[in-house]
Short mmCIF file of C-alpha atoms and ligand atoms in Angstrom, two decimals:
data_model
loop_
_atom_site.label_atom_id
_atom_site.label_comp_id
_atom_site.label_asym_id
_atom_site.label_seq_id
_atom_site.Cartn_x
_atom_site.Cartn_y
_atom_site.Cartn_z
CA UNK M 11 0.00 0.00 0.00
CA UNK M 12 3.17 2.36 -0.26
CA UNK M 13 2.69 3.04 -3.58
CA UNK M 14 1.73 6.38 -4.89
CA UNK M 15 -0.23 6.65 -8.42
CA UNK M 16 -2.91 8.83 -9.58
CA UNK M 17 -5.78 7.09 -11.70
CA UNK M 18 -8.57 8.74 -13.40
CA UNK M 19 -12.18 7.02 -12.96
CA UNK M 20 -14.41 10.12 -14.50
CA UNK M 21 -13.01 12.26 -17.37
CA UNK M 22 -15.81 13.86 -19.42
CA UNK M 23 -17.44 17.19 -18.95
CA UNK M 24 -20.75 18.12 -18.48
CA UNK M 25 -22.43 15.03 -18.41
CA UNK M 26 -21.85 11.43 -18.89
CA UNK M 27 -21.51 9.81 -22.19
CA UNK M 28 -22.01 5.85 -21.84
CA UNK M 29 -22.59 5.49 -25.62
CA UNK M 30 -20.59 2.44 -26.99
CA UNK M 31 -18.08 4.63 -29.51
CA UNK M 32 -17.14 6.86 -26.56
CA UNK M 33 -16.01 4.18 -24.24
CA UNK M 34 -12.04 4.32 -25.37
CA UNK M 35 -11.99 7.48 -23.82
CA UNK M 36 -14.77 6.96 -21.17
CA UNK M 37 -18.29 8.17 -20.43
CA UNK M 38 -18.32 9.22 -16.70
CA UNK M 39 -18.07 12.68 -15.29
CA UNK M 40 -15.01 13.80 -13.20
CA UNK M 41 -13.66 12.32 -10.70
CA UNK M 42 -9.29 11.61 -10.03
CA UNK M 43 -8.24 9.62 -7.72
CA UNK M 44 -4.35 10.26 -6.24
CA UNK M 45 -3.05 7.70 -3.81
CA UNK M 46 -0.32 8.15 -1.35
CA UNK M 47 0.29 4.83 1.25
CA UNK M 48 -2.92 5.19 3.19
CA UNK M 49 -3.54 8.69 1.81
CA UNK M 50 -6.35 9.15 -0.53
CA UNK M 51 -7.23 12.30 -2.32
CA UNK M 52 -10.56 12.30 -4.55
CA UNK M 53 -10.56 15.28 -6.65
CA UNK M 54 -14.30 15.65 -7.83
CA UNK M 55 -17.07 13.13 -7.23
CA UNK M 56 -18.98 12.97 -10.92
CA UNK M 57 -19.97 9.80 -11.65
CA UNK M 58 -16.34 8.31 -12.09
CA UNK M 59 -16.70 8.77 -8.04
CA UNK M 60 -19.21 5.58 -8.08
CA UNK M 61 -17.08 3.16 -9.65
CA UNK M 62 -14.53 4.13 -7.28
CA UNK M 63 -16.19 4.07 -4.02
CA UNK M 64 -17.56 0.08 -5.21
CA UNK M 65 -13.85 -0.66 -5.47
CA UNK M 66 -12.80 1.15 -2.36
CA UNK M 67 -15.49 0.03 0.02
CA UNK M 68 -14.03 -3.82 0.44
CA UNK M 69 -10.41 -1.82 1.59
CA UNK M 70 -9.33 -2.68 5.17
CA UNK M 71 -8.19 -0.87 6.66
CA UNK M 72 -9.71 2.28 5.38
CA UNK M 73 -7.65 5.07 3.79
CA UNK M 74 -7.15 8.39 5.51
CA UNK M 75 -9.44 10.35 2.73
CA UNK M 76 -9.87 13.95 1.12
CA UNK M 77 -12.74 14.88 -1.12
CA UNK M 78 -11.99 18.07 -2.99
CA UNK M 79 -14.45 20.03 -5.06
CA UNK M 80 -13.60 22.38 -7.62
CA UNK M 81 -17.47 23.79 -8.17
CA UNK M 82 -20.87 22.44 -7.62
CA UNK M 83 -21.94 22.05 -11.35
CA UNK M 84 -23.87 18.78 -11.70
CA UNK M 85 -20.78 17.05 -13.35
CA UNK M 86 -18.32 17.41 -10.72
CA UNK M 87 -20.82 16.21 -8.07
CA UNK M 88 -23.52 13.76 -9.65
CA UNK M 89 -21.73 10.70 -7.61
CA UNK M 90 -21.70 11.44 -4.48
CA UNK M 91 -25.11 9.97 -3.60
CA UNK M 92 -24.18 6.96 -5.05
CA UNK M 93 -20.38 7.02 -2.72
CA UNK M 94 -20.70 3.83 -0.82
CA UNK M 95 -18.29 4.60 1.77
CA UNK M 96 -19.93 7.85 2.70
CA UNK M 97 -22.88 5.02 3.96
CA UNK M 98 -20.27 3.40 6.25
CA UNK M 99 -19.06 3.42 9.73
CA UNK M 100 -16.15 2.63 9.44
CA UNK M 101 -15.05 5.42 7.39
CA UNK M 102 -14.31 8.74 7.99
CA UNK M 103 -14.48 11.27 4.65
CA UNK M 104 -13.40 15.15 4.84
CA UNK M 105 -14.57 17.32 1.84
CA UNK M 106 -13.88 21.20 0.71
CA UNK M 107 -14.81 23.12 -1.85
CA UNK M 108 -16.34 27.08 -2.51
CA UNK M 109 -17.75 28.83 -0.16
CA UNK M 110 -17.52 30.93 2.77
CA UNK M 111 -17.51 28.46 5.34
CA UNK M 112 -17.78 24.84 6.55
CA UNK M 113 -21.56 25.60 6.73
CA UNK M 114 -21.62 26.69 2.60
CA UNK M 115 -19.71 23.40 1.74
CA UNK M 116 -22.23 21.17 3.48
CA UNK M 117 -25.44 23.20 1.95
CA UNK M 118 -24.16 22.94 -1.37
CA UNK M 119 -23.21 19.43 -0.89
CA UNK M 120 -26.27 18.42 0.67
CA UNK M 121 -28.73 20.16 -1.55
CA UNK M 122 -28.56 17.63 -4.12
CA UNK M 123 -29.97 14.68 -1.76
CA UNK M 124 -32.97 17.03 -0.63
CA UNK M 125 -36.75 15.68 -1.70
CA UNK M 126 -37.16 15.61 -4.46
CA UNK M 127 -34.37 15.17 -6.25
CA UNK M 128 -33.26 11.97 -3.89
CA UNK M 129 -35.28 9.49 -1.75
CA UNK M 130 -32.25 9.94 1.43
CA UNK M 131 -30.43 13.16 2.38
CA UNK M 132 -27.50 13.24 4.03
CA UNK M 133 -28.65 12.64 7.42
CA UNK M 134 -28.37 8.79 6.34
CA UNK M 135 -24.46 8.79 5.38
CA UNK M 136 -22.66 6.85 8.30
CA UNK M 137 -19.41 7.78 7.72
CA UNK M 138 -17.84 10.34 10.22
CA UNK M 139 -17.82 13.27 7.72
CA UNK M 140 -16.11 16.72 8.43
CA UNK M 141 -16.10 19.70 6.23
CA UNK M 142 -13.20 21.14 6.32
CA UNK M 143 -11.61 24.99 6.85
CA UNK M 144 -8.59 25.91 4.69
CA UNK M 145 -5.24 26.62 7.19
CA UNK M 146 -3.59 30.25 5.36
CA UNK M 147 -4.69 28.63 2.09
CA UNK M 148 -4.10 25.05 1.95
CA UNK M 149 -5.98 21.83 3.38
CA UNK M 150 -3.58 19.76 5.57
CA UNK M 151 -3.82 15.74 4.29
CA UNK M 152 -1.30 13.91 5.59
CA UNK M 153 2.02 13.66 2.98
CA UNK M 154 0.02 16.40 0.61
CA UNK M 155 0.08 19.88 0.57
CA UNK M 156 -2.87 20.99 -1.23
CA UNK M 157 -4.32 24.23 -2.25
CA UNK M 158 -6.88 26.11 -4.13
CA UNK M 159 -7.05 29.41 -6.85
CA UNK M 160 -9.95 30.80 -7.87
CA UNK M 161 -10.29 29.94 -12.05
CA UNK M 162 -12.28 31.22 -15.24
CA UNK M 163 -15.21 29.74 -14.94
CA UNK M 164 -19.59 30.36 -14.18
CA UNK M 165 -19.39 30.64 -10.65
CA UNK M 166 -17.01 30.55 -7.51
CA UNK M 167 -14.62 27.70 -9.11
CA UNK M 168 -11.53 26.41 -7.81
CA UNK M 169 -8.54 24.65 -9.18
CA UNK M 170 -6.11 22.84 -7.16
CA UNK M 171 -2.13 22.23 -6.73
CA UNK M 172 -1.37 19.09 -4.97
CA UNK M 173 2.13 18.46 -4.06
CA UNK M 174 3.19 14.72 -3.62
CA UNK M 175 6.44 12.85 -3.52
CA UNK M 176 8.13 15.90 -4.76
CA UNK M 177 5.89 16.20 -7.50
CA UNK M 178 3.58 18.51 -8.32
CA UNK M 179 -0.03 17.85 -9.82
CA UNK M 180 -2.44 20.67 -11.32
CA UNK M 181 -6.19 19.67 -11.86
CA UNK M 182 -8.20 22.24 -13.74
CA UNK M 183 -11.00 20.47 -14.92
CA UNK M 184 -13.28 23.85 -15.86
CA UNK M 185 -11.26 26.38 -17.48
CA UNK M 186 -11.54 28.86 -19.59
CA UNK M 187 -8.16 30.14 -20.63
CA UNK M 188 -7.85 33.75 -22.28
CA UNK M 189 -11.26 34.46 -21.93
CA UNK M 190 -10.10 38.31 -21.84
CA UNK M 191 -8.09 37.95 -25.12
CA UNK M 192 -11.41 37.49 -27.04
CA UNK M 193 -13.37 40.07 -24.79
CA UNK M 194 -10.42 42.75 -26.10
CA UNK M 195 -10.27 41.60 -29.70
CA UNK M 196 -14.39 41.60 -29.97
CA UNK M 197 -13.91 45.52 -28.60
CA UNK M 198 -11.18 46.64 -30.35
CA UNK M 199 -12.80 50.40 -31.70
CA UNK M 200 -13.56 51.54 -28.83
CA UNK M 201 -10.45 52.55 -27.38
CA UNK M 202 -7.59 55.46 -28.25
CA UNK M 203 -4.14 53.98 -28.51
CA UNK M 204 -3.11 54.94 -25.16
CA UNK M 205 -6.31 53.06 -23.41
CA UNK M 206 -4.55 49.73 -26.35
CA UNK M 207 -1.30 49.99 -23.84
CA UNK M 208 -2.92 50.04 -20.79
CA UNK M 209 -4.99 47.28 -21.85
CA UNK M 210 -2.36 45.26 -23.46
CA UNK M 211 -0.54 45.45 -19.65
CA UNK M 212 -3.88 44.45 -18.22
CA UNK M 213 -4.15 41.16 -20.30
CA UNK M 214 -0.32 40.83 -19.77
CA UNK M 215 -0.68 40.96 -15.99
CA UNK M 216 -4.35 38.38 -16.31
CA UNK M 217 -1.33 35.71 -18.19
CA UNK M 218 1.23 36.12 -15.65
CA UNK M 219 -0.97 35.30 -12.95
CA UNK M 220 -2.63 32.54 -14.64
CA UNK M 221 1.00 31.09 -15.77
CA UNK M 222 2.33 31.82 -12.46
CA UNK M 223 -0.21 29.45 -10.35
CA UNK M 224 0.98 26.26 -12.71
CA UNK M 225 4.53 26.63 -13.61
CA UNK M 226 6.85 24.15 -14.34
CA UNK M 227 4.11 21.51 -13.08
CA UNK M 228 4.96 17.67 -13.69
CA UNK M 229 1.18 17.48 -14.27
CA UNK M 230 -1.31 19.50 -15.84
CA UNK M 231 -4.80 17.99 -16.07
CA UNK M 232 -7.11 20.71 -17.79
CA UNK M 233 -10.49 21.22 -19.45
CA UNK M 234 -9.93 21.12 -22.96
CA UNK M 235 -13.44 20.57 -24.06
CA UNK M 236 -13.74 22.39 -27.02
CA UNK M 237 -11.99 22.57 -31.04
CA UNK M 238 -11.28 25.91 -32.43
CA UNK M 239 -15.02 25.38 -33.94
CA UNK M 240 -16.53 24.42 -31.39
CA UNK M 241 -15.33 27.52 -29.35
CA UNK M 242 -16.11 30.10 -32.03
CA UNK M 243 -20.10 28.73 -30.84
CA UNK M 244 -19.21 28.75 -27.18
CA UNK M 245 -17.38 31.40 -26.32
CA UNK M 246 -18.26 32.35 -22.41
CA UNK M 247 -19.61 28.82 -21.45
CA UNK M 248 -16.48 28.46 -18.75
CA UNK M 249 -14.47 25.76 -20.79
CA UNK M 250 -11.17 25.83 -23.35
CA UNK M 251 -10.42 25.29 -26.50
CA UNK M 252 -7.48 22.55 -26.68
CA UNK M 253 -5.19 25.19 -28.58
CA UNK M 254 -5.71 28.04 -26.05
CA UNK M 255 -4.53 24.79 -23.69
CA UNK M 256 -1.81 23.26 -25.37
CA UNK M 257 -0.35 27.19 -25.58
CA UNK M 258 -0.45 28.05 -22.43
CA UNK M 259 0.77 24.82 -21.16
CA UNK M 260 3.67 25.15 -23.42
CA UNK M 261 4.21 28.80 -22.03
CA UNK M 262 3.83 27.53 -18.52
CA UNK M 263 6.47 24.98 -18.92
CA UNK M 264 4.56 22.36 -18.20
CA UNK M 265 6.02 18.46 -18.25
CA UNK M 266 2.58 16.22 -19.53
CA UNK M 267 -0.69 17.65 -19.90
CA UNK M 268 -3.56 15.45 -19.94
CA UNK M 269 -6.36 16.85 -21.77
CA UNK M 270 -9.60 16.67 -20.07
CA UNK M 271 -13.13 17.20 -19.36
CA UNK M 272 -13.58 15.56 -23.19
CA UNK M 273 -16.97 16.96 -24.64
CA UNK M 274 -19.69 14.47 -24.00
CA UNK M 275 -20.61 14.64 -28.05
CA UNK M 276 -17.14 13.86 -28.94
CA UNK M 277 -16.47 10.01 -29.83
CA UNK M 278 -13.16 8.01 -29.38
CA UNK M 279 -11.72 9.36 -32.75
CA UNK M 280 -13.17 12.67 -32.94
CA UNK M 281 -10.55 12.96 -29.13
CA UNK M 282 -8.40 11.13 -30.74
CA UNK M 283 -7.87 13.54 -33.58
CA UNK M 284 -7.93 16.23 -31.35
CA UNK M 285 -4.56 14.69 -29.39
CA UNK M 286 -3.27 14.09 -32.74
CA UNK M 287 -3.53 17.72 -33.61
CA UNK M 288 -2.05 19.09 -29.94
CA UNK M 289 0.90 17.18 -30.61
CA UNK M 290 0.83 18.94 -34.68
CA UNK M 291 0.59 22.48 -32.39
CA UNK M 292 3.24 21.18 -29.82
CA UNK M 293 5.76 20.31 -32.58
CA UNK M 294 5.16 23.72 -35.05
CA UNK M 295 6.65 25.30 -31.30
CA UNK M 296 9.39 23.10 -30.62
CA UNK M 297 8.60 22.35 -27.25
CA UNK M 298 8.93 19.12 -25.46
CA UNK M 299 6.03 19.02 -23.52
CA UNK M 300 3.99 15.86 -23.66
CA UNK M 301 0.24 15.44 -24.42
CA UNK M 302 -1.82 13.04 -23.22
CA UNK M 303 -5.64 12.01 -23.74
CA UNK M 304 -6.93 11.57 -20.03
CA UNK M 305 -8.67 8.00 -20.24
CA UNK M 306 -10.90 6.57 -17.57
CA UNK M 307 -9.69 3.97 -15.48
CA UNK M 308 -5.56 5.06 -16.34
CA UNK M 309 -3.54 4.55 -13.63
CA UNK M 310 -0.44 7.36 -13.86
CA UNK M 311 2.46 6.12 -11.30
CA UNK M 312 3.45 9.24 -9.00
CA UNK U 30 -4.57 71.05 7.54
CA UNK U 31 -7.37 72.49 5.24
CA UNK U 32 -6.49 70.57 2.45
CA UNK U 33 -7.01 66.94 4.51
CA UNK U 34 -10.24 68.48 5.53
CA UNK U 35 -11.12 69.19 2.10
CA UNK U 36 -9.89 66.05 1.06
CA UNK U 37 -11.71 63.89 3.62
CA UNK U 38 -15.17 65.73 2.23
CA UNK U 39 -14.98 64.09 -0.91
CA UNK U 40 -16.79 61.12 -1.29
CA UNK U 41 -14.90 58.05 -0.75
CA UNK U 42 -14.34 55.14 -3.46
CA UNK U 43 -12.55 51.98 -2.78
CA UNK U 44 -11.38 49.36 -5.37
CA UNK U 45 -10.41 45.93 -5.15
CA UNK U 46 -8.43 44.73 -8.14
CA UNK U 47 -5.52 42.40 -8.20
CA UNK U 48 -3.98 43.91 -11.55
CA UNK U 49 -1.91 46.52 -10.71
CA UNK U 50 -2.75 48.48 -14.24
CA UNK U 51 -6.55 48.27 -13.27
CA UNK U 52 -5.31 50.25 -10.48
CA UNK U 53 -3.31 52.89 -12.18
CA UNK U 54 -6.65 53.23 -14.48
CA UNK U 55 -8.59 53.76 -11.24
CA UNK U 56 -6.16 56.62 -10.42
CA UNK U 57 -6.24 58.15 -13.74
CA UNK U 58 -10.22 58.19 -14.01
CA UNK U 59 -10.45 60.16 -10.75
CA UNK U 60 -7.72 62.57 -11.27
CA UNK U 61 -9.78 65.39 -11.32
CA UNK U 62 -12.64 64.38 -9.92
CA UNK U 63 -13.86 65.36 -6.50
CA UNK U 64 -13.39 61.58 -4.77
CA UNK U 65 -11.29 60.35 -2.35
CA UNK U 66 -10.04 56.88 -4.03
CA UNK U 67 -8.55 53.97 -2.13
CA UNK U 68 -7.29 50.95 -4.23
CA UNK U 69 -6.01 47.51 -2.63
CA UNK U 70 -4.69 44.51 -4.62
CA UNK U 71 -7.07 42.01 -2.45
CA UNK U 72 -10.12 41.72 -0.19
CA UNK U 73 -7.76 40.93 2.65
CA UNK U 74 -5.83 44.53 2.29
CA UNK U 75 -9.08 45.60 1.91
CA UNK U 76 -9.95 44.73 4.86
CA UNK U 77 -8.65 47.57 6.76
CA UNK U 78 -10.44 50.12 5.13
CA UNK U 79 -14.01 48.49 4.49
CA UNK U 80 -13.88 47.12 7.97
CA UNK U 81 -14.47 50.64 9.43
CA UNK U 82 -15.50 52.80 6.54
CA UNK U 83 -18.67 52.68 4.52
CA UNK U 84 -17.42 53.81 0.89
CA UNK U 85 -19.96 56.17 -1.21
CA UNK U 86 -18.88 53.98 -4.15
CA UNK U 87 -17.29 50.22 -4.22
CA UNK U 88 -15.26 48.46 -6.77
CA UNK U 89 -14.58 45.20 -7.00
CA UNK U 90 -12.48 42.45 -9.59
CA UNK U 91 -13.99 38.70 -9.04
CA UNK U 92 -10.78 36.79 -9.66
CA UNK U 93 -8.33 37.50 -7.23
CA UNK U 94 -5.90 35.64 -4.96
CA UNK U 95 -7.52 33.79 -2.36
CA UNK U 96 -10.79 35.32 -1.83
CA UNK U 97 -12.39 36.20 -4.83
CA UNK U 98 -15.32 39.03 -5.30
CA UNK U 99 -18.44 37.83 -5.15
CA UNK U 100 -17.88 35.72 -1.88
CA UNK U 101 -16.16 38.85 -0.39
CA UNK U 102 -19.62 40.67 -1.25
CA UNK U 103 -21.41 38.24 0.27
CA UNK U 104 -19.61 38.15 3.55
CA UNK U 105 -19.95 42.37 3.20
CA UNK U 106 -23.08 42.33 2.89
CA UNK U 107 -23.65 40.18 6.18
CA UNK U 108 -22.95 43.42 8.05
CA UNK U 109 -24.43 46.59 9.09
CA UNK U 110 -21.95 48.64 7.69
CA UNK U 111 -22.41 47.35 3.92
CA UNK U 112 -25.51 45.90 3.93
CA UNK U 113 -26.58 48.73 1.37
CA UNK U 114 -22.71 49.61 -0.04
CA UNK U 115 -23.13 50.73 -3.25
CA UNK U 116 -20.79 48.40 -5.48
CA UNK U 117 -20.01 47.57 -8.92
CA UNK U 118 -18.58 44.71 -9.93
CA UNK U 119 -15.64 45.24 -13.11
CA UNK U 120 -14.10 41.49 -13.74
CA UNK U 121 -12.90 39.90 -16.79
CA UNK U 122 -15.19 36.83 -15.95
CA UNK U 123 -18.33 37.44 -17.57
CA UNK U 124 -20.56 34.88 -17.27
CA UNK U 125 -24.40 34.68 -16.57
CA UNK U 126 -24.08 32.22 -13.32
CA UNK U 127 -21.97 34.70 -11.88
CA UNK U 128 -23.81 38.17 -12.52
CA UNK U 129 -26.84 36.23 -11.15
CA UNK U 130 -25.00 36.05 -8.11
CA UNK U 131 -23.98 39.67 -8.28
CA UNK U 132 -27.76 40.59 -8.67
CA UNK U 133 -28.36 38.47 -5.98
CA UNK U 134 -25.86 40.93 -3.78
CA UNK U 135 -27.45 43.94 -5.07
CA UNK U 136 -24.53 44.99 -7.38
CA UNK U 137 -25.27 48.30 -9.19
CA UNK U 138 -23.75 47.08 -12.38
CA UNK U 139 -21.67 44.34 -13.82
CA UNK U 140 -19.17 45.20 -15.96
CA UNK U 141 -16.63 43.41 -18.54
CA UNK U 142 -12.86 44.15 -18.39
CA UNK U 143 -11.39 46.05 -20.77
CA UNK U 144 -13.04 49.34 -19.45
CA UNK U 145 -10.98 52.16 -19.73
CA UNK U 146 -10.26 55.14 -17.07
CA UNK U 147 -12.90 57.37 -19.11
CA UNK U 148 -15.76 54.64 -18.43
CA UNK U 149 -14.81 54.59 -14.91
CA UNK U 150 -14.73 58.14 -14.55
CA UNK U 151 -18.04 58.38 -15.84
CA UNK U 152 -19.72 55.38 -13.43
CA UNK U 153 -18.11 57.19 -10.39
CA UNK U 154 -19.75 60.44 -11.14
CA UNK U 155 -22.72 58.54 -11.98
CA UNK U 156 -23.25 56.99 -8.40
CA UNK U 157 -21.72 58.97 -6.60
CA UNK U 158 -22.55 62.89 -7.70
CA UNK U 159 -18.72 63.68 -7.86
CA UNK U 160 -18.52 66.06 -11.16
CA UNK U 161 -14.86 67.48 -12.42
CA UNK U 162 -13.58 70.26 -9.89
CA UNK U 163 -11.52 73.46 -10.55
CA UNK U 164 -8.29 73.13 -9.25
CA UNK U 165 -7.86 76.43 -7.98
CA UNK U 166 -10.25 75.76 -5.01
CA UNK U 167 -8.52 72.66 -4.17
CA UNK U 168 -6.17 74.34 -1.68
ZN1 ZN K 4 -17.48 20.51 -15.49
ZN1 ZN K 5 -18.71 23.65 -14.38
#
């Protein structure tokens, strides 16, 4: 049980896509699971959270665990109801996320079980759950050090930098990268040349800080949902275009990317098409930073 | 001694904005105008202003480090002081989950980055009556 490894179980956006030519890829919402000895961190509990808590509910003993959220969009939550060893005693679960307070994590958490929308609330999880405060940023979990930046997306949305074994592990599922590059170019008349400068040190200043939060990362794993068509549609729906990603992750300095949150009407060959064409982009820059699809149930040594 | 007097007369505007040339534009839109303008790079510095003063006018960014915005707002809002703040909210996230959320805190407007010192200028005279003043009588 030493071993530390990182293994995704939920990797598409949105919603889930069980439909028989998406299943190279994988058709449950996101959920990664990162393992350290008796350490577990759980980033997300989509649907990809079920399949996991089936296999983790026979362990003995039970693993010291962390359940991080990045937002509360259906997708990144879907599973919990369905996390079998939130229903037992003999397990004790912390969770974080957005919000104010312990008391905001819970409510949003809990919301989801309420009548109608599920026959038992959360009054019937066994488990010894604790929500948990951040200490000056980060949430203490044993041989992690994790914390949390606020990201480009609808709504209060995290993304997280775990450190482990001297490696260090970015998950951005919902992203929007460069969001203000478009809002400037779409605007362009309106401004005198001086207002152009200022500007241009504005958006400099919006890259730094994004580049600044991942550099030199040994792993990237970020929403890149959408192809440059795709985008030119849905522009301002919180999610990135897998150029805008492979750029920045290039820029950043980044060792592997694994592109994520895969768009729940794109099949196994549409994604893989979309890899093949990050690596074109990755290449044409001379950079040696590698791509990789994120599939479900892959199983990344740490 | 009569200048600070002066000076503390003038309505007061605070912004919160992590981007250090969003603050120079703050500065530029009031020069001239008769506010007195406090900028801070998060709602933590913030803090010891807006914990003790009521602003005629509030700014803030929603991506910031740590706390961002709109849960800053929120936890504002929460007491007597800023329960009625007047704010605007100027962020380069624009999305509609978000100024729902601002609506929800009573935000006077929403506004997309890039807005230049001249747009500014004109909101804070808008809200908060301040109108261009001659520099001779600011002693
Ligand atoms: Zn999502
Ligand atoms: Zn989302």
């Amino acid at each position: 049980m030493s071993e530390n490894y990182l293994r995704f179980w939920g990797v598409r956006g949105s919603y889930a896509s069980p439909q028989t030519d998406k299943l190279g890829v994988g058709g449950n919402t996101s959920c990664v699971e990162i393992r350290a000895g008796n350490h577990l961190l759980i980033c997300d509990g989509g649907t990809g959270i079920i399949p996991l808590g089936d296999l983790l509910i026979s362990e003995s003993p039970t693993p010291e665990t962390l359940i991080v959220f990045t937002h509360y969009h259906w997708d990144h939550i879907c599973g919990l109801p369905f996390f079998q060893p939130a229903f037992s005693a003999e397990w004790k679960i912390r969770f974080f996320g957005p919000g104010q307070n312990v008391g905001d994590i819970e409510q949003r958490l809990s919301n989801q079980m309420k009548s109608p929308y599920f026959p038992i609330e959360i009054g019937s999880w066994a488990a010894d759950i604790e929500y948990v405060k951040p200490i000056e940023g980060k949430i203490p979990h044993g041989p992690f050090d994790v914390s949390y930046h606020n990201v480009h997306h609808p709504g209060t949305t995290y993304g997280y930098r775990v450190e482990i074994a001297g490696k260090v592990i970015i998950y951005m599922p919902d992203n929007e990268i460069d969001f203000l590059r478009s809002s400037i170019a779409q605007r362009t008349d309106e401004f005198t040349e001086e207002e152009h400068q200022m500007i241009a040190r504005i958006q400099r200043e919006e890259r730094d800080v994004e580049l600044s939060g991942v550099r030199r990362a040994d792993i990237l794993i970020h929403d890149a949902q959408y192809t440059p068509e795709d985008y030119s549609k849905k522009r301002g729906w919180g999610h990135s275009c897998y150029v805008d990603v492979v750029n920045f992750a290039i820029d950043a300095e980044i060792k592997v990317l694994y592109l994520y949150h895969h768009d729940p009407g794109h099949n196994d060959v549409q994604i893989a098409t979309i890899h093949q064409e990050c690596l074109a982009l990755v290449a044409e820059r001379g950079s040696s930073l590698q791509i990789h699809v994120a599939r479900e149930g892959a199983k990344i040594p740490l | 001694m009569a200048s600070s007097t002066t000076t503390s007369a003038f309505p007061l505007v605070v912004a919160v904005d992590d981007s250090s040339a969003m603050r120079v534009f703050f500065e530029q839109a009031v020069a001239g105008l008769g506010v007195d303008l406090r900028t801070f790079p998060s709602a933590a510095a913030a803090a010891a202003c807006l914990d003790t003063h009521q602003p005629a006018l509030l700014f803030l960014d929603i991506i910031m480090p740590a706390k961002d915005g709109l849960t800053y707002l929120q936890e504002l809002r929460l007491t007597s002081l800023h329960e009625k703040t007047q704010t605007i909210v100027v962020s380069s996230k624009d999305y509609a989950q978000d100024r729902a959320s601002a609506k929800d805190l009573g935000v006077l407007e929403f506004v997309a980055k890039p807005i230049t010192s001249r747009q500014l200028a004109e909101l804070i005279s808008r809200y908060t009556g301040a109108r261009a003043i001659d520099e001779s009588t600011r002693a």
